[in-house]
C-alpha positions as YAML, in Angstrom:
chain: A
units: angstrom
residues:
- id: 1
  name: MET
  ca: [1.02, -9.79, 10.43]
- id: 2
  name: ASP
  ca: [1.53, -10.02, 13.62]
- id: 3
  name: GLU
  ca: [2.81, -7.19, 15.91]
- id: 4
  name: GLU
  ca: [6.30, -7.81, 15.59]
- id: 5
  name: ASP
  ca: [6.52, -7.27, 11.65]
- id: 6
  name: ARG
  ca: [4.57, -3.67, 12.18]
- id: 7
  name: ARG
  ca: [7.60, -2.11, 13.90]
- id: 8
  name: ILE
  ca: [9.97, -0.75, 11.52]
- id: 9
  name: GLU
  ca: [13.20, -1.98, 12.58]
- id: 10
  name: THR
  ca: [12.39, -5.52, 12.44]
- id: 11
  name: HIS
  ca: [10.16, -5.11, 9.23]
- id: 12
  name: PRO
  ca: [11.06, -8.21, 6.88]
- id: 13
  name: ASP
  ca: [11.58, -6.10, 3.80]
- id: 14
  name: LEU
  ca: [14.24, -3.81, 6.10]
- id: 15
  name: MET
  ca: [16.14, -6.89, 7.06]
- id: 16
  name: ASN
  ca: [16.88, -7.68, 3.26]
- id: 17
  name: PRO
  ca: [20.18, -5.90, 2.62]
- id: 18
  name: ASP
  ca: [19.62, -5.40, -1.11]
- id: 19
  name: TRP
  ca: [16.16, -3.58, -0.38]
- id: 20
  name: GLN
  ca: [18.27, -1.78, 2.28]
- id: 21
  name: LYS
  ca: [20.77, -0.42, -0.19]
- id: 22
  name: HIS
  ca: [17.95, 0.20, -2.58]
- id: 23
  name: ALA
  ca: [15.80, 2.46, -0.25]
- id: 24
  name: GLU
  ca: [18.61, 4.63, 1.03]
- id: 25
  name: ARG
  ca: [19.64, 5.44, -2.33]
- id: 26
  name: ASP
  ca: [16.43, 6.29, -3.03]
- id: 27
  name: ALA
  ca: [16.01, 8.24, -0.23]
- id: 28
  name: TRP
  ca: [19.36, 9.93, -0.84]
- id: 29
  name: LEU
  ca: [18.37, 10.92, -4.40]
- id: 30
  name: GLY
  ca: [15.11, 12.16, -3.31]
- id: 31
  name: ALA
  ca: [16.83, 14.23, -0.79]
- id: 32
  name: LYS
  ca: [19.50, 15.38, -3.21]
- id: 33
  name: LYS
  ca: [16.53, 16.50, -5.53]
- id: 34
  name: GLU
  ca: [14.83, 18.43, -2.76]
- id: 35
  name: LEU
  ca: [18.08, 20.55, -1.96]
- id: 36
  name: LYS
  ca: [18.64, 21.22, -5.69]
- id: 37
  name: LYS
  ca: [14.98, 22.38, -5.76]
- id: 38
  name: LYS
  ca: [15.57, 24.84, -2.97]
- id: 39
  name: ARG
  ca: [18.93, 26.17, -4.07]
- id: 40
  name: ARG
  ca: [17.15, 27.01, -7.52]
- id: 41
  name: LYS
  ca: [14.34, 28.73, -5.62]
- id: 42
  name: GLN
  ca: [16.66, 30.59, -3.50]
- id: 43
  name: GLN
  ca: [18.73, 31.83, -6.65]
- id: 44
  name: LYS
  ca: [15.79, 33.18, -8.31]
- id: 45
  name: ALA
  ca: [14.57, 34.88, -5.29]
- id: 46
  name: ALA
  ca: [17.96, 36.54, -4.98]
- id: 47
  name: ALA
  ca: [18.50, 37.41, -8.40]
- id: 48
  name: GLY
  ca: [15.19, 39.42, -8.51]
- id: 49
  name: GLY
  ca: [13.16, 36.43, -9.92]
- id: 50
  name: TYR
  ca: [9.41, 35.18, -8.70]
- id: 51
  name: SER
  ca: [9.05, 34.65, -4.94]
- id: 52
  name: ALA
  ca: [5.35, 33.06, -5.30]
- id: 53
  name: PRO
  ca: [5.52, 29.48, -7.30]
- id: 54
  name: GLY
  ca: [3.40, 29.92, -10.39]
- id: 55
  name: THR
  ca: [3.65, 33.38, -11.17]
- id: 56
  name: SER
  ca: [4.81, 34.96, -14.61]
- id: 57
  name: ARG
  ca: [5.38, 37.93, -16.25]
- id: 58
  name: TRP
  ca: [4.27, 36.85, -19.47]
- id: 59
  name: PRO
  ca: [0.39, 37.06, -19.03]
- id: 60
  name: GLY
  ca: [0.78, 40.81, -18.22]
- id: 61
  name: VAL
  ca: [3.04, 41.08, -20.86]
- id: 62
  name: ALA
  ca: [0.70, 39.79, -23.46]
- id: 63
  name: ALA
  ca: [-2.38, 41.59, -22.17]
- id: 64
  name: LEU
  ca: [-0.24, 45.00, -22.55]
- id: 65
  name: VAL
  ca: [0.80, 43.95, -26.07]
- id: 66
  name: GLY
  ca: [-2.79, 43.15, -26.74]
- id: 67
  name: LEU
  ca: [-4.34, 46.20, -25.67]
- id: 68
  name: ILE
  ca: [-1.61, 48.24, -27.67]
- id: 69
  name: VAL
  ca: [-2.76, 46.36, -30.69]
- id: 70
  name: LEU
  ca: [-6.33, 46.71, -30.49]
- id: 71
  name: VAL
  ca: [-5.71, 50.61, -30.18]
- id: 72
  name: VAL
  ca: [-3.41, 50.73, -33.05]
- id: 73
  name: ALA
  ca: [-5.99, 48.69, -34.90]
- id: 74
  name: ALA
  ca: [-8.91, 50.82, -33.66]
- id: 75
  name: VAL
  ca: [-7.05, 54.33, -34.67]
- id: 76
  name: THR
  ca: [-6.50, 52.81, -38.25]
- id: 77
  name: VAL
  ca: [-9.86, 51.81, -38.57]
- id: 78
  name: ASN
  ca: [-11.17, 54.94, -37.87]
- id: 79
  name: ALA
  ca: [-8.52, 57.04, -40.08]
- id: 80
  name: VAL
  ca: [-9.12, 54.73, -43.20]
- id: 81
  name: GLN
  ca: [-13.10, 54.45, -42.79]
- id: 82
  name: GLU
  ca: [-14.86, 57.33, -44.86]
- id: 83
  name: ARG
  ca: [-18.11, 57.54, -43.08]
- id: 84
  name: GLY
  ca: [-19.25, 56.56, -39.57]
- id: 85
  name: VAL
  ca: [-21.63, 54.46, -38.69]
- id: 86
  name: ASN
  ca: [-23.19, 56.72, -36.73]
- id: 87
  name: GLU
  ca: [-23.18, 59.38, -39.41]
- id: 88
  name: THR
  ca: [-25.38, 56.80, -41.55]
- id: 89
  name: PRO
  ca: [-29.18, 57.25, -41.26]
- id: 90
  name: TRP
  ca: [-31.19, 55.02, -40.22]
- id: 91
  name: PHE
  ca: [-33.34, 55.59, -43.27]
- id: 92
  name: PRO
  ca: [-32.54, 56.79, -46.61]
- id: 93
  name: LEU
  ca: [-33.60, 60.47, -46.54]
- id: 94
  name: ASP
  ca: [-32.06, 63.24, -48.46]
- id: 95
  name: GLU
  ca: [-31.43, 66.98, -46.63]
- id: 96
  name: ALA
  ca: [-34.70, 68.63, -48.31]
- id: 97
  name: GLN
  ca: [-36.42, 65.50, -46.79]
- id: 98
  name: ILE
  ca: [-35.29, 65.55, -43.52]
- id: 99
  name: SER
  ca: [-35.72, 69.58, -43.18]
- id: 100
  name: ARG
  ca: [-39.32, 69.41, -44.31]
- id: 101
  name: ILE
  ca: [-39.98, 66.90, -41.25]
- id: 102
  name: VAL
  ca: [-37.98, 68.68, -39.25]
- id: 103
  name: THR
  ca: [-40.40, 72.19, -39.88]
- id: 104
  name: ASN
  ca: [-43.68, 70.73, -40.10]
- id: 105
  name: ALA
  ca: [-43.19, 69.49, -36.35]
...
């Protein structure tokens, strides 16, 4: 390709009228799409939407709901449970055996 073909004004593709129409139409549609995106972003920001791209409230809401569910489950298990884990001795001794061990020590 010589120097004359590298110039944008005289490029062979740009000299073709059909290709020019296609390129102009694509450029116009791209600009229209960008303008729509910009307007949508401005409307969100004006309506109290999210200012930073990619941010959402749903992860925070889901975490809060999950925490509430865990607390309710813990309270329910504690209320239903007859005997706590820490109340069970490591070895099966009755009260008389435990008092004998404590007094002999």
